[in-house]
Amino acid sequence: MVTLRALCPDDAAALTRVYSGASIRHTTGKPLTLDQAHEKIRAALARAAETPRAQWSWGILDEAVLIGLIALRRRTPSMGTISYILREDTWGHGYATEAAHQVVSVAFTTAGLNRLEAMHHPDNPASGRVLAKAGFTRIGTSDRHTDDGTVPYELYALEPAET
């Protein structure tokens, strides 16, 4: 069972492990330093205190061990995006899918959003499977500018079911 919780300063070393190796291949491609991890945590804690709140960040835990990070960002008053990253040695166990389900619930209740979007690098089809299992539907591509040029990321969306 996956647990989500707010980040804390003691998570910095674990966060550097998450942002390393194959996990960052389709992000910055550069490992997170300990100083950068501390800054990421400080920024997440500061955003948690903002009103209105525009971003939520949670550590993804398996048996009290931080194995990843998932974030919800409000992009407009009614639309948000989610993103996630897991330590590569935890891939394939359903942790990202469980975390995404929990964040979708928060997005459509606590955050009051009525649409979520997410995207993944085209060379990372496993992330697309996570999104599909969490209820998202592929809606097309969106060009992202990277160090290697423009890349057409796979774009997904989710709206709450009608009641």
JSON list of C-alpha atoms in Angstrom, two decimals:
[
{"chain": "A", "resi": 1, "resn": "MET", "atom": "CA", "xyz": [0.00, 0.00, 0.00]},
{"chain": "A", "resi": 2, "resn": "VAL", "atom": "CA", "xyz": [1.28, 3.42, -1.00]},
{"chain": "A", "resi": 3, "resn": "THR", "atom": "CA", "xyz": [1.06, 6.35, 1.39]},
{"chain": "A", "resi": 4, "resn": "LEU", "atom": "CA", "xyz": [1.30, 10.00, 0.41]},
{"chain": "A", "resi": 5, "resn": "ARG", "atom": "CA", "xyz": [2.55, 12.64, 2.82]},
{"chain": "A", "resi": 6, "resn": "ALA", "atom": "CA", "xyz": [3.91, 16.17, 2.75]},
{"chain": "A", "resi": 7, "resn": "LEU", "atom": "CA", "xyz": [7.63, 16.43, 2.23]},
{"chain": "A", "resi": 8, "resn": "CYS", "atom": "CA", "xyz": [9.84, 17.26, 5.21]},
{"chain": "A", "resi": 9, "resn": "PRO", "atom": "CA", "xyz": [13.45, 18.45, 5.47]},
{"chain": "A", "resi": 10, "resn": "ASP", "atom": "CA", "xyz": [14.63, 14.96, 6.43]},
{"chain": "A", "resi": 11, "resn": "ASP", "atom": "CA", "xyz": [13.55, 13.71, 2.95]},
{"chain": "A", "resi": 12, "resn": "ALA", "atom": "CA", "xyz": [16.40, 15.44, 1.10]},
{"chain": "A", "resi": 13, "resn": "ALA", "atom": "CA", "xyz": [18.75, 12.44, 0.89]},
{"chain": "A", "resi": 14, "resn": "ALA", "atom": "CA", "xyz": [15.94, 10.13, -0.23]},
{"chain": "A", "resi": 15, "resn": "LEU", "atom": "CA", "xyz": [14.85, 12.71, -2.82]},
{"chain": "A", "resi": 16, "resn": "THR", "atom": "CA", "xyz": [18.35, 12.75, -4.34]},
{"chain": "A", "resi": 17, "resn": "ARG", "atom": "CA", "xyz": [18.04, 8.97, -4.76]},
{"chain": "A", "resi": 18, "resn": "VAL", "atom": "CA", "xyz": [14.65, 9.38, -6.49]},
{"chain": "A", "resi": 19, "resn": "TYR", "atom": "CA", "xyz": [16.09, 11.99, -8.88]},
{"chain": "A", "resi": 20, "resn": "SER", "atom": "CA", "xyz": [18.98, 9.87, -10.12]},
{"chain": "A", "resi": 21, "resn": "GLY", "atom": "CA", "xyz": [19.74, 7.05, -12.54]},
{"chain": "A", "resi": 22, "resn": "ALA", "atom": "CA", "xyz": [17.15, 6.00, -15.09]},
{"chain": "A", "resi": 23, "resn": "SER", "atom": "CA", "xyz": [14.41, 7.92, -13.28]},
{"chain": "A", "resi": 24, "resn": "ILE", "atom": "CA", "xyz": [15.67, 11.22, -14.68]},
{"chain": "A", "resi": 25, "resn": "ARG", "atom": "CA", "xyz": [16.30, 10.04, -18.24]},
{"chain": "A", "resi": 26, "resn": "HIS", "atom": "CA", "xyz": [13.15, 11.82, -19.47]},
{"chain": "A", "resi": 27, "resn": "THR", "atom": "CA", "xyz": [13.27, 14.81, -17.13]},
{"chain": "A", "resi": 28, "resn": "THR", "atom": "CA", "xyz": [16.35, 17.02, -16.78]},
{"chain": "A", "resi": 29, "resn": "GLY", "atom": "CA", "xyz": [18.77, 14.17, -17.32]},
{"chain": "A", "resi": 30, "resn": "LYS", "atom": "CA", "xyz": [20.80, 15.50, -14.40]},
{"chain": "A", "resi": 31, "resn": "PRO", "atom": "CA", "xyz": [20.81, 14.08, -10.86]},
{"chain": "A", "resi": 32, "resn": "LEU", "atom": "CA", "xyz": [19.46, 16.26, -8.06]},
{"chain": "A", "resi": 33, "resn": "THR", "atom": "CA", "xyz": [22.13, 17.45, -5.64]},
{"chain": "A", "resi": 34, "resn": "LEU", "atom": "CA", "xyz": [21.51, 17.46, -1.91]},
{"chain": "A", "resi": 35, "resn": "ASP", "atom": "CA", "xyz": [21.30, 21.28, -1.93]},
{"chain": "A", "resi": 36, "resn": "GLN", "atom": "CA", "xyz": [18.77, 21.15, -4.79]},
{"chain": "A", "resi": 37, "resn": "ALA", "atom": "CA", "xyz": [16.73, 18.55, -2.88]},
{"chain": "A", "resi": 38, "resn": "HIS", "atom": "CA", "xyz": [16.65, 20.82, 0.19]},
{"chain": "A", "resi": 39, "resn": "GLU", "atom": "CA", "xyz": [15.52, 23.72, -2.02]},
{"chain": "A", "resi": 40, "resn": "LYS", "atom": "CA", "xyz": [12.81, 21.59, -3.66]},
{"chain": "A", "resi": 41, "resn": "ILE", "atom": "CA", "xyz": [11.49, 20.67, -0.21]},
{"chain": "A", "resi": 42, "resn": "ARG", "atom": "CA", "xyz": [11.62, 24.29, 1.02]},
{"chain": "A", "resi": 43, "resn": "ALA", "atom": "CA", "xyz": [9.70, 25.43, -2.07]},
{"chain": "A", "resi": 44, "resn": "ALA", "atom": "CA", "xyz": [7.06, 22.68, -1.62]},
{"chain": "A", "resi": 45, "resn": "LEU", "atom": "CA", "xyz": [6.55, 23.65, 2.03]},
{"chain": "A", "resi": 46, "resn": "ALA", "atom": "CA", "xyz": [6.23, 27.34, 1.10]},
{"chain": "A", "resi": 47, "resn": "ARG", "atom": "CA", "xyz": [3.65, 26.55, -1.61]},
{"chain": "A", "resi": 48, "resn": "ALA", "atom": "CA", "xyz": [1.68, 24.47, 0.89]},
{"chain": "A", "resi": 49, "resn": "ALA", "atom": "CA", "xyz": [1.20, 27.60, 3.00]},
{"chain": "A", "resi": 50, "resn": "GLU", "atom": "CA", "xyz": [-0.10, 29.75, 0.13]},
{"chain": "A", "resi": 51, "resn": "THR", "atom": "CA", "xyz": [-3.73, 30.82, -0.16]},
{"chain": "A", "resi": 52, "resn": "PRO", "atom": "CA", "xyz": [-5.18, 30.12, -2.59]},
{"chain": "A", "resi": 53, "resn": "ARG", "atom": "CA", "xyz": [-3.15, 27.01, -3.03]},
{"chain": "A", "resi": 54, "resn": "ALA", "atom": "CA", "xyz": [-1.72, 26.41, -6.50]},
{"chain": "A", "resi": 55, "resn": "GLN", "atom": "CA", "xyz": [0.45, 23.34, -5.91]},
{"chain": "A", "resi": 56, "resn": "TRP", "atom": "CA", "xyz": [0.51, 20.24, -3.76]},
{"chain": "A", "resi": 57, "resn": "SER", "atom": "CA", "xyz": [3.57, 17.97, -3.51]},
{"chain": "A", "resi": 58, "resn": "TRP", "atom": "CA", "xyz": [3.64, 14.64, -1.73]},
{"chain": "A", "resi": 59, "resn": "GLY", "atom": "CA", "xyz": [6.29, 12.08, -1.06]},
{"chain": "A", "resi": 60, "resn": "ILE", "atom": "CA", "xyz": [5.27, 8.60, -2.22]},
{"chain": "A", "resi": 61, "resn": "LEU", "atom": "CA", "xyz": [6.05, 6.11, 0.52]},
{"chain": "A", "resi": 62, "resn": "ASP", "atom": "CA", "xyz": [6.18, 2.34, 0.58]},
{"chain": "A", "resi": 63, "resn": "GLU", "atom": "CA", "xyz": [6.37, 1.03, 4.15]},
{"chain": "A", "resi": 64, "resn": "ALA", "atom": "CA", "xyz": [7.54, 4.45, 5.43]},
{"chain": "A", "resi": 65, "resn": "VAL", "atom": "CA", "xyz": [10.35, 4.68, 2.83]},
{"chain": "A", "resi": 66, "resn": "LEU", "atom": "CA", "xyz": [10.22, 7.61, 0.40]},
{"chain": "A", "resi": 67, "resn": "ILE", "atom": "CA", "xyz": [10.33, 6.10, -3.10]},
{"chain": "A", "resi": 68, "resn": "GLY", "atom": "CA", "xyz": [8.98, 8.96, -5.20]},
{"chain": "A", "resi": 69, "resn": "LEU", "atom": "CA", "xyz": [7.28, 12.29, -5.54]},
{"chain": "A", "resi": 70, "resn": "ILE", "atom": "CA", "xyz": [3.90, 13.25, -7.01]},
{"chain": "A", "resi": 71, "resn": "ALA", "atom": "CA", "xyz": [2.59, 16.77, -7.56]},
{"chain": "A", "resi": 72, "resn": "LEU", "atom": "CA", "xyz": [-0.69, 18.43, -8.42]},
{"chain": "A", "resi": 73, "resn": "ARG", "atom": "CA", "xyz": [-0.53, 21.91, -9.95]},
{"chain": "A", "resi": 74, "resn": "ARG", "atom": "CA", "xyz": [-3.47, 24.23, -10.51]},
{"chain": "A", "resi": 75, "resn": "ARG", "atom": "CA", "xyz": [-3.02, 25.70, -14.02]},
{"chain": "A", "resi": 76, "resn": "THR", "atom": "CA", "xyz": [-6.37, 27.54, -14.21]},
{"chain": "A", "resi": 77, "resn": "PRO", "atom": "CA", "xyz": [-9.14, 27.86, -11.61]},
{"chain": "A", "resi": 78, "resn": "SER", "atom": "CA", "xyz": [-10.67, 24.59, -12.89]},
{"chain": "A", "resi": 79, "resn": "MET", "atom": "CA", "xyz": [-7.79, 22.67, -14.52]},
{"chain": "A", "resi": 80, "resn": "GLY", "atom": "CA", "xyz": [-4.69, 21.09, -13.06]},
{"chain": "A", "resi": 81, "resn": "THR", "atom": "CA", "xyz": [-1.81, 18.84, -14.00]},
{"chain": "A", "resi": 82, "resn": "ILE", "atom": "CA", "xyz": [-0.18, 15.94, -12.24]},
{"chain": "A", "resi": 83, "resn": "SER", "atom": "CA", "xyz": [3.38, 14.71, -12.49]},
{"chain": "A", "resi": 84, "resn": "TYR", "atom": "CA", "xyz": [5.27, 11.96, -10.72]},
{"chain": "A", "resi": 85, "resn": "ILE", "atom": "CA", "xyz": [8.66, 10.33, -10.47]},
{"chain": "A", "resi": 86, "resn": "LEU", "atom": "CA", "xyz": [9.69, 7.09, -8.79]},
{"chain": "A", "resi": 87, "resn": "ARG", "atom": "CA", "xyz": [13.02, 5.56, -7.88]},
{"chain": "A", "resi": 88, "resn": "GLU", "atom": "CA", "xyz": [13.89, 3.19, -10.70]},
{"chain": "A", "resi": 89, "resn": "ASP", "atom": "CA", "xyz": [14.21, 0.16, -8.40]},
{"chain": "A", "resi": 90, "resn": "THR", "atom": "CA", "xyz": [10.50, 0.55, -7.50]},
{"chain": "A", "resi": 91, "resn": "TRP", "atom": "CA", "xyz": [9.12, 0.59, -11.05]},
{"chain": "A", "resi": 92, "resn": "GLY", "atom": "CA", "xyz": [6.55, -2.00, -12.09]},
{"chain": "A", "resi": 93, "resn": "HIS", "atom": "CA", "xyz": [4.88, -2.51, -8.70]},
{"chain": "A", "resi": 94, "resn": "GLY", "atom": "CA", "xyz": [1.86, -0.23, -9.18]},
{"chain": "A", "resi": 95, "resn": "TYR", "atom": "CA", "xyz": [3.11, 2.49, -6.83]},
{"chain": "A", "resi": 96, "resn": "ALA", "atom": "CA", "xyz": [2.70, 5.33, -9.34]},
{"chain": "A", "resi": 97, "resn": "THR", "atom": "CA", "xyz": [-0.80, 4.14, -10.25]},
{"chain": "A", "resi": 98, "resn": "GLU", "atom": "CA", "xyz": [-1.85, 4.02, -6.58]},
{"chain": "A", "resi": 99, "resn": "ALA", "atom": "CA", "xyz": [-0.40, 7.48, -5.96]},
{"chain": "A", "resi": 100, "resn": "ALA", "atom": "CA", "xyz": [-2.10, 8.88, -9.07]},
{"chain": "A", "resi": 101, "resn": "HIS", "atom": "CA", "xyz": [-5.48, 7.52, -7.95]},
{"chain": "A", "resi": 102, "resn": "GLN", "atom": "CA", "xyz": [-5.07, 9.27, -4.59]},
{"chain": "A", "resi": 103, "resn": "VAL", "atom": "CA", "xyz": [-4.08, 12.58, -6.21]},
{"chain": "A", "resi": 104, "resn": "VAL", "atom": "CA", "xyz": [-6.98, 12.41, -8.69]},
{"chain": "A", "resi": 105, "resn": "SER", "atom": "CA", "xyz": [-9.32, 12.14, -5.71]},
{"chain": "A", "resi": 106, "resn": "VAL", "atom": "CA", "xyz": [-7.77, 15.21, -4.07]},
{"chain": "A", "resi": 107, "resn": "ALA", "atom": "CA", "xyz": [-7.91, 17.14, -7.35]},
{"chain": "A", "resi": 108, "resn": "PHE", "atom": "CA", "xyz": [-11.63, 16.62, -7.83]},
{"chain": "A", "resi": 109, "resn": "THR", "atom": "CA", "xyz": [-12.60, 17.10, -4.16]},
{"chain": "A", "resi": 110, "resn": "THR", "atom": "CA", "xyz": [-10.24, 19.21, -2.05]},
{"chain": "A", "resi": 111, "resn": "ALA", "atom": "CA", "xyz": [-8.80, 21.24, -4.94]},
{"chain": "A", "resi": 112, "resn": "GLY", "atom": "CA", "xyz": [-12.18, 21.59, -6.67]},
{"chain": "A", "resi": 113, "resn": "LEU", "atom": "CA", "xyz": [-10.80, 20.99, -10.16]},
{"chain": "A", "resi": 114, "resn": "ASN", "atom": "CA", "xyz": [-12.92, 19.64, -13.02]},
{"chain": "A", "resi": 115, "resn": "ARG", "atom": "CA", "xyz": [-10.13, 18.59, -15.39]},
{"chain": "A", "resi": 116, "resn": "LEU", "atom": "CA", "xyz": [-6.67, 17.10, -15.03]},
{"chain": "A", "resi": 117, "resn": "GLU", "atom": "CA", "xyz": [-3.96, 16.78, -17.62]},
{"chain": "A", "resi": 118, "resn": "ALA", "atom": "CA", "xyz": [-0.66, 14.93, -17.64]},
{"chain": "A", "resi": 119, "resn": "MET", "atom": "CA", "xyz": [2.01, 14.16, -20.18]},
{"chain": "A", "resi": 120, "resn": "HIS", "atom": "CA", "xyz": [4.90, 11.79, -20.62]},
{"chain": "A", "resi": 121, "resn": "HIS", "atom": "CA", "xyz": [7.91, 11.45, -22.85]},
{"chain": "A", "resi": 122, "resn": "PRO", "atom": "CA", "xyz": [7.19, 9.30, -25.91]},
{"chain": "A", "resi": 123, "resn": "ASP", "atom": "CA", "xyz": [10.05, 6.95, -24.95]},
{"chain": "A", "resi": 124, "resn": "ASN", "atom": "CA", "xyz": [8.38, 6.24, -21.60]},
{"chain": "A", "resi": 125, "resn": "PRO", "atom": "CA", "xyz": [5.25, 4.21, -22.46]},
{"chain": "A", "resi": 126, "resn": "ALA", "atom": "CA", "xyz": [5.07, 2.81, -18.91]},
{"chain": "A", "resi": 127, "resn": "SER", "atom": "CA", "xyz": [4.07, 6.27, -17.71]},
{"chain": "A", "resi": 128, "resn": "GLY", "atom": "CA", "xyz": [1.24, 6.26, -20.25]},
{"chain": "A", "resi": 129, "resn": "ARG", "atom": "CA", "xyz": [0.03, 2.95, -18.82]},
{"chain": "A", "resi": 130, "resn": "VAL", "atom": "CA", "xyz": [0.06, 4.49, -15.32]},
{"chain": "A", "resi": 131, "resn": "LEU", "atom": "CA", "xyz": [-2.10, 7.36, -16.56]},
{"chain": "A", "resi": 132, "resn": "ALA", "atom": "CA", "xyz": [-4.53, 5.03, -18.35]},
{"chain": "A", "resi": 133, "resn": "LYS", "atom": "CA", "xyz": [-4.92, 2.88, -15.22]},
{"chain": "A", "resi": 134, "resn": "ALA", "atom": "CA", "xyz": [-5.61, 6.07, -13.23]},
{"chain": "A", "resi": 135, "resn": "GLY", "atom": "CA", "xyz": [-8.47, 6.91, -15.62]},
{"chain": "A", "resi": 136, "resn": "PHE", "atom": "CA", "xyz": [-6.77, 9.30, -18.03]},
{"chain": "A", "resi": 137, "resn": "THR", "atom": "CA", "xyz": [-7.36, 9.19, -21.79]},
{"chain": "A", "resi": 138, "resn": "ARG", "atom": "CA", "xyz": [-4.70, 9.99, -24.38]},
{"chain": "A", "resi": 139, "resn": "ILE", "atom": "CA", "xyz": [-5.81, 13.12, -26.25]},
{"chain": "A", "resi": 140, "resn": "GLY", "atom": "CA", "xyz": [-2.81, 13.86, -28.48]},
{"chain": "A", "resi": 141, "resn": "THR", "atom": "CA", "xyz": [0.68, 15.29, -28.26]},
{"chain": "A", "resi": 142, "resn": "SER", "atom": "CA", "xyz": [2.16, 18.53, -26.99]},
{"chain": "A", "resi": 143, "resn": "ASP", "atom": "CA", "xyz": [5.54, 19.80, -28.13]},
{"chain": "A", "resi": 144, "resn": "ARG", "atom": "CA", "xyz": [8.06, 20.38, -25.36]},
{"chain": "A", "resi": 145, "resn": "HIS", "atom": "CA", "xyz": [11.35, 22.11, -25.86]},
{"chain": "A", "resi": 146, "resn": "THR", "atom": "CA", "xyz": [14.24, 20.10, -24.42]},
{"chain": "A", "resi": 147, "resn": "ASP", "atom": "CA", "xyz": [18.02, 20.21, -24.59]},
{"chain": "A", "resi": 148, "resn": "ASP", "atom": "CA", "xyz": [17.73, 17.74, -27.50]},
{"chain": "A", "resi": 149, "resn": "GLY", "atom": "CA", "xyz": [15.25, 19.90, -29.45]},
{"chain": "A", "resi": 150, "resn": "THR", "atom": "CA", "xyz": [11.46, 19.80, -29.63]},
{"chain": "A", "resi": 151, "resn": "VAL", "atom": "CA", "xyz": [9.89, 16.53, -28.47]},
{"chain": "A", "resi": 152, "resn": "PRO", "atom": "CA", "xyz": [6.19, 15.61, -28.96]},
{"chain": "A", "resi": 153, "resn": "TYR", "atom": "CA", "xyz": [5.13, 14.49, -25.46]},
{"chain": "A", "resi": 154, "resn": "GLU", "atom": "CA", "xyz": [2.05, 12.27, -25.12]},
{"chain": "A", "resi": 155, "resn": "LEU", "atom": "CA", "xyz": [-0.83, 14.30, -23.63]},
{"chain": "A", "resi": 156, "resn": "TYR", "atom": "CA", "xyz": [-3.58, 12.80, -21.43]},
{"chain": "A", "resi": 157, "resn": "ALA", "atom": "CA", "xyz": [-6.70, 14.25, -19.79]},
{"chain": "A", "resi": 158, "resn": "LEU", "atom": "CA", "xyz": [-9.23, 13.23, -17.14]},
{"chain": "A", "resi": 159, "resn": "GLU", "atom": "CA", "xyz": [-12.54, 14.73, -16.09]},
{"chain": "A", "resi": 160, "resn": "PRO", "atom": "CA", "xyz": [-14.63, 13.49, -13.17]},
{"chain": "A", "resi": 161, "resn": "ALA", "atom": "CA", "xyz": [-17.35, 11.01, -13.98]},
{"chain": "A", "resi": 162, "resn": "GLU", "atom": "CA", "xyz": [-20.89, 12.40, -14.13]},
{"chain": "A", "resi": 163, "resn": "THR", "atom": "CA", "xyz": [-22.95, 11.45, -11.09]}
]
